[in-house]
Short mmCIF file of C-alpha atoms in Angstrom, two decimals:
data_model
loop_
_atom_site.label_atom_id
_atom_site.label_comp_id
_atom_site.label_asym_id
_atom_site.label_seq_id
_atom_site.Cartn_x
_atom_site.Cartn_y
_atom_site.Cartn_z
CA UNK Y 545 58.73 121.69 144.27
CA UNK Y 546 59.66 124.69 144.74
CA UNK Y 547 60.53 127.33 140.79
CA UNK Y 548 63.03 129.26 141.36
CA UNK Y 549 62.46 133.12 139.73
CA UNK Y 550 65.14 135.19 138.12
CA UNK Y 551 65.76 137.16 141.06
CA UNK Y 552 67.28 133.82 142.32
CA UNK Y 553 68.99 132.98 139.68
CA UNK Y 554 71.49 136.22 139.59
CA UNK Y 555 71.52 136.29 142.99
CA UNK Y 556 73.21 132.69 142.42
CA UNK Y 557 75.02 133.73 139.50
CA UNK Y 558 76.47 136.59 141.92
CA UNK Y 559 76.93 133.95 145.21
CA UNK Y 560 79.32 132.09 143.49
CA UNK Y 561 81.46 134.99 140.86
CA UNK Y 562 82.51 135.14 145.28
CA UNK Y 563 83.91 132.21 145.87
CA UNK Y 564 85.34 132.53 141.93
CA UNK Y 565 88.83 132.36 140.27
CA UNK Y 566 91.15 133.77 137.57
CA UNK Y 567 91.92 131.25 134.86
CA UNK Y 568 95.39 131.72 135.94
CA UNK Y 569 95.03 130.56 139.54
CA UNK Y 570 93.04 127.47 138.55
CA UNK Y 571 95.99 126.36 136.89
CA UNK Y 572 98.42 127.08 139.72
CA UNK Y 573 95.40 125.28 141.82
CA UNK Y 574 95.77 122.47 139.79
CA UNK Y 575 99.74 122.50 138.70
CA UNK Y 576 99.52 122.91 142.35
CA UNK Y 577 97.16 119.08 144.47
CA UNK Y 578 99.98 117.75 141.51
CA UNK Y 579 102.12 117.87 143.61
CA UNK Y 580 100.17 116.15 146.51
CA UNK Y 581 98.13 113.75 144.32
CA UNK Y 582 95.44 115.55 145.40
CA UNK Y 583 92.01 116.85 143.16
CA UNK Y 584 89.77 119.21 143.46
CA UNK Y 585 85.76 118.16 145.04
CA UNK Y 586 83.80 115.89 147.28
CA UNK Y 587 85.96 113.00 146.24
CA UNK Y 588 89.42 112.63 146.61
CA UNK Y 589 90.62 109.57 145.18
CA UNK Y 590 93.44 108.07 143.02
CA UNK Y 591 91.57 107.88 140.18
CA UNK Y 592 90.63 111.37 140.11
CA UNK Y 593 94.12 112.44 141.17
CA UNK Y 594 95.59 111.18 138.69
CA UNK Y 595 92.77 112.29 135.65
CA UNK Y 596 93.62 115.75 136.96
CA UNK Y 597 97.70 114.61 136.96
CA UNK Y 598 96.07 113.96 133.38
CA UNK Y 599 94.73 116.95 132.93
CA UNK Y 600 97.59 119.70 134.49
CA UNK Y 601 99.58 117.42 131.27
CA UNK Y 602 97.08 118.94 128.17
CA UNK Y 603 95.89 122.54 129.34
CA UNK Y 604 100.05 123.10 129.98
CA UNK Y 605 99.79 121.74 126.32
CA UNK Y 606 97.02 123.28 124.82
CA UNK Y 607 97.64 126.64 126.65
CA UNK Y 608 101.07 126.78 124.26
CA UNK Y 609 99.87 125.64 121.46
CA UNK Y 610 95.77 126.53 120.64
CA UNK Y 611 95.06 128.80 117.58
CA UNK Y 612 92.85 131.51 116.46
CA UNK Y 613 92.40 132.20 112.36
CA UNK Y 614 93.82 135.43 112.41
CA UNK Y 615 90.38 136.76 110.81
CA UNK Y 616 88.32 135.16 113.76
CA UNK Y 617 91.91 137.07 116.32
CA UNK Y 618 90.63 140.76 114.20
CA UNK Y 619 86.71 139.98 113.93
CA UNK Y 620 86.84 138.69 118.63
CA UNK Y 621 89.36 141.86 119.23
CA UNK Y 622 87.09 144.39 117.31
CA UNK Y 623 83.75 143.27 119.10
CA UNK Y 624 82.24 146.09 121.87
CA UNK Y 625 81.65 143.20 124.96
CA UNK Y 626 80.52 143.70 128.97
CA UNK Y 627 80.38 139.91 129.41
CA UNK Y 628 81.39 137.03 132.29
CA UNK Y 629 82.22 134.09 131.49
CA UNK Y 630 81.38 131.67 134.04
CA UNK Y 631 83.07 128.14 134.23
CA UNK Y 632 81.91 125.35 136.04
CA UNK Y 633 84.25 122.99 135.69
CA UNK Y 634 86.91 120.19 137.88
CA UNK Y 635 89.78 119.38 138.12
CA UNK Y 636 89.63 115.60 136.55
CA UNK Y 637 87.46 116.37 134.25
CA UNK Y 638 88.63 115.18 131.46
CA UNK Y 639 86.70 117.28 128.24
CA UNK Y 640 87.19 120.00 130.01
CA UNK Y 641 90.95 120.15 130.41
CA UNK Y 642 90.82 119.86 125.98
CA UNK Y 643 87.86 122.93 126.59
CA UNK Y 644 89.76 124.96 128.79
CA UNK Y 645 92.25 126.54 127.80
CA UNK Y 646 90.60 126.66 124.59
CA UNK Y 647 87.50 129.49 125.91
CA UNK Y 648 91.07 131.43 127.66
CA UNK Y 649 92.43 131.72 124.65
CA UNK Y 650 88.89 132.20 123.04
CA UNK Y 651 87.98 135.51 126.12
CA UNK Y 652 92.30 137.04 126.49
CA UNK Y 653 91.05 138.55 123.26
CA UNK Y 654 88.08 140.65 124.41
CA UNK Y 655 88.55 143.11 127.46
CA UNK Y 656 85.02 143.58 127.37
CA UNK Y 657 85.05 138.90 128.49
CA UNK Y 658 86.44 138.06 131.52
CA UNK Y 659 86.56 134.27 132.30
CA UNK Y 660 85.93 133.01 135.66
CA UNK Y 661 86.24 129.96 136.78
CA UNK Y 662 84.59 127.77 139.32
CA UNK Y 663 84.43 124.32 140.95
CA UNK Y 664 81.07 122.23 140.49
CA UNK Y 665 80.58 121.51 144.39
CA UNK Y 666 81.58 124.34 145.78
CA UNK Y 667 78.30 125.71 143.62
CA UNK Y 668 75.81 123.19 143.18
CA UNK Y 669 72.95 125.60 143.86
CA UNK Y 670 74.78 127.16 140.18
CA UNK Y 671 75.30 124.23 138.56
CA UNK Y 672 72.16 122.38 139.68
CA UNK Y 673 71.02 126.05 137.45
CA UNK Y 674 72.38 124.68 134.42
CA UNK Y 675 72.17 121.21 133.76
CA UNK Y 676 72.48 119.43 130.40
CA UNK Y 677 69.90 116.62 130.40
CA UNK Y 678 69.35 117.28 134.17
CA UNK Y 679 73.24 115.76 134.56
CA UNK Y 680 75.80 117.83 136.37
CA UNK Y 681 77.97 117.23 133.22
CA UNK Y 682 81.27 119.89 133.33
CA UNK Y 683 82.96 122.35 131.77
CA UNK Y 684 80.30 124.08 132.15
CA UNK Y 685 79.59 128.17 130.75
CA UNK Y 686 77.54 130.81 131.27
CA UNK Y 687 77.65 133.66 129.05
CA UNK Y 688 76.14 136.76 131.41
CA UNK Y 689 75.81 139.60 130.24
CA UNK Y 690 77.35 142.18 133.33
CA UNK Y 691 75.22 145.42 132.14
CA UNK Y 692 71.44 143.24 132.46
CA UNK Y 693 72.87 140.43 134.75
CA UNK Y 694 70.80 138.46 132.01
CA UNK Y 695 72.74 135.21 130.74
CA UNK Y 696 73.12 134.96 127.05
CA UNK Y 697 74.12 131.31 126.71
CA UNK Y 698 75.44 128.74 127.74
CA UNK Y 699 77.89 126.51 126.26
CA UNK Y 700 79.62 122.54 127.50
CA UNK Y 701 79.47 120.09 129.02
CA UNK Y 702 81.24 119.39 124.91
CA UNK Y 703 81.83 120.39 121.65
CA UNK Y 704 78.66 119.87 119.17
CA UNK Y 705 80.94 117.28 117.49
CA UNK Y 706 82.24 115.95 120.49
CA UNK Y 707 78.75 115.59 121.17
CA UNK Y 708 77.83 114.26 118.09
CA UNK Y 709 80.40 111.09 118.59
CA UNK Y 710 79.00 110.68 122.60
CA UNK Y 711 75.38 110.71 121.97
CA UNK Y 712 75.66 108.36 118.76
CA UNK Y 713 77.87 106.15 121.09
CA UNK Y 714 75.55 105.73 124.13
CA UNK Y 715 72.05 105.36 121.56
CA UNK Y 716 74.16 102.46 119.58
CA UNK Y 717 76.59 100.57 122.74
CA UNK Y 718 73.82 102.13 126.33
CA UNK Y 719 77.23 103.57 127.90
CA UNK Y 720 80.77 104.62 127.22
CA UNK Y 721 83.59 102.02 127.85
CA UNK Y 722 87.64 102.89 128.13
CA UNK Y 723 88.44 102.57 124.48
CA UNK Y 724 85.95 105.30 123.32
CA UNK Y 725 87.19 107.53 125.97
CA UNK Y 726 90.12 106.50 124.40
CA UNK Y 727 89.08 107.22 121.09
CA UNK Y 728 87.68 110.77 122.77
CA UNK Y 729 91.02 112.33 123.55
CA UNK Y 730 92.54 111.77 119.71
CA UNK Y 731 89.86 113.12 118.37
CA UNK Y 732 90.62 115.85 120.59
CA UNK Y 733 93.86 116.77 120.53
CA UNK Y 734 92.70 116.14 115.80
CA UNK Y 735 90.63 118.90 116.22
CA UNK Y 736 93.16 121.35 118.45
CA UNK Y 737 90.33 123.23 119.90
CA UNK Y 738 88.72 124.06 116.34
CA UNK Y 739 85.32 123.06 117.03
CA UNK Y 740 85.22 124.82 120.18
CA UNK Y 741 86.06 127.93 118.16
CA UNK Y 742 84.12 127.66 115.60
CA UNK Y 743 81.06 126.57 118.74
CA UNK Y 744 81.96 129.67 120.66
CA UNK Y 745 83.16 132.21 118.49
CA UNK Y 746 79.35 133.43 116.79
CA UNK Y 747 77.80 133.27 120.67
CA UNK Y 748 79.76 137.02 120.82
CA UNK Y 749 76.80 138.54 118.74
#
């Protein structure tokens, strides 16, 4: 098996950035897909298109309602940063729909953060550098230092509390049931993005 060198990873990231889009363009893309009953990714199905529709609604809601504490807002704004945040996602991913609006809200507070979106199935080489326990789990955020091209941190696919809930449920029951997934959506709705904020702010340095 070939090992991927540091320069290889840099090239993979840069290649993916050429295929990236802004968060606003991603939101437009998802809304357009809803109108045509479709979804991003290699596989287009009625179920994935339906998840895409649900996620469009979720993101619309979170785009309007996510709140960041005033003290944290001032702290984020005051940091001197030169970073690119790349998130790997697909339109049908439920976790991504809850997490991405929060990440966008944080990134929008600091001019030194460029937030870019890439689709997993169009960027498999990138995804395979940032697996979670050997899995192509999304949403996955990569925080890149623009000066050195170094990866400073990664985040995802879920907030820390949600990750713990999923891990415990899998250990106890073997797999995630529809009932658990519904409970997880309720957790996201109750949390209102606050765990993502608490997770990400320390990564800003």
